[in-house]
Short mmCIF file of C-alpha atoms in Angstrom, two decimals:
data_model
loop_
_atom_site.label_atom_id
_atom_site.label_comp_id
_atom_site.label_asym_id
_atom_site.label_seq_id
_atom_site.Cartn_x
_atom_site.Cartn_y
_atom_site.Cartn_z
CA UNK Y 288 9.18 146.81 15.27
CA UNK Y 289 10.88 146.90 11.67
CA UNK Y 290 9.61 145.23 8.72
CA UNK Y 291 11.70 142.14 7.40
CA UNK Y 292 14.01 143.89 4.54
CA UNK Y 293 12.59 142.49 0.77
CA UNK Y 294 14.37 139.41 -0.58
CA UNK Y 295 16.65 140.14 -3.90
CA UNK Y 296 14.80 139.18 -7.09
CA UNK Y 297 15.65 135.94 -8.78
CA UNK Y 298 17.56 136.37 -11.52
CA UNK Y 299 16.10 134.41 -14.26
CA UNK Y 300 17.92 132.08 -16.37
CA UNK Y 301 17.68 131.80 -20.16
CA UNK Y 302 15.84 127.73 -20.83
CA UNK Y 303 17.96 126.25 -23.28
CA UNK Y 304 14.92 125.75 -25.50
CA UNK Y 305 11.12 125.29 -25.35
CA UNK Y 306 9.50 121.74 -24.82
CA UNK Y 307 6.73 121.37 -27.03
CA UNK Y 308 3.79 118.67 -25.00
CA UNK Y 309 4.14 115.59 -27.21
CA UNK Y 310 0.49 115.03 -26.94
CA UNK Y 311 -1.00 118.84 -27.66
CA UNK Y 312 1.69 120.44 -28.78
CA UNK Y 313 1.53 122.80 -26.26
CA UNK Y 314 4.24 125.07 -24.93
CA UNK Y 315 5.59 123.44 -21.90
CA UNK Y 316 6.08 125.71 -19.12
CA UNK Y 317 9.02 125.35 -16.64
CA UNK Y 318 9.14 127.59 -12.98
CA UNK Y 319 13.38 127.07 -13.39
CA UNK Y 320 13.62 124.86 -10.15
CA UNK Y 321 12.94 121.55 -11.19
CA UNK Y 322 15.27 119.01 -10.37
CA UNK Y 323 16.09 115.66 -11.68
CA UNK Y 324 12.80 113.55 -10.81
CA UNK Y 325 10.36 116.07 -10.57
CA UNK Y 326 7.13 115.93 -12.25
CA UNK Y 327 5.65 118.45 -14.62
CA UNK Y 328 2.49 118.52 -16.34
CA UNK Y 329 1.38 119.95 -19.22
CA UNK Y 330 -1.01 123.13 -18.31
CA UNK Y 331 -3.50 121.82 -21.57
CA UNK Y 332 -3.83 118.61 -21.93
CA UNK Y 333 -2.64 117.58 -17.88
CA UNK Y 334 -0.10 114.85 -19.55
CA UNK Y 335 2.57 114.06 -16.95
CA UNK Y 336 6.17 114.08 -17.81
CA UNK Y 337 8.85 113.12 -15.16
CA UNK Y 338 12.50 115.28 -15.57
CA UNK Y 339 15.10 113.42 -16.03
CA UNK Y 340 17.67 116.05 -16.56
CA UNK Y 341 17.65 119.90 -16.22
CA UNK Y 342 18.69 122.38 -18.69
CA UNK Y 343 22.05 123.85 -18.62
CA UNK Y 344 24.17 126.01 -20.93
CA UNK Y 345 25.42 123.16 -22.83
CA UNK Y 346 22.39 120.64 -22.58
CA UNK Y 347 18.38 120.98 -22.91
CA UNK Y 348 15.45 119.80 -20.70
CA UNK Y 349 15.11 115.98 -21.20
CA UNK Y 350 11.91 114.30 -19.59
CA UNK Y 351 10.42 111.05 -19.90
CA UNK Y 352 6.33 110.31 -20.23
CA UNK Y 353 4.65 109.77 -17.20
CA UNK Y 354 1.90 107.69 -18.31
#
């Protein structure tokens, strides 16, 4: 029995800038796949932020407090 062939590495894409955490001023860290409505939380502090639009070329990460 063959082994499964190895999926193609994701190309990663260039964020359109770093969120600094409002709260700690902490880096906030994004995995690329967020969508619109996802929740991310800051990896210091824990403060929850909800996306409410993704970065593309032209536009940066905009999210909303969660609490």
């Amino acid at each position: 029995m063959a082994l499964k062939p190895r999926p193609p590495l994701a190309e990663s894409k260039p964020m359109a800038r770093e969120i600094a955490c409002p709260v700690c001023d902490a880096d906030l860290l994004f995995a690329g796949d967020e969508a619109k409505g996802d929740t991310v939380v800051c990896g210091y502090c824990g403060a929850p932020y909800t996306v409410r639009a993704v970065a593309t070329p032209d536009a940066d990460w905009d999210l909303e407090e969660d609490f």
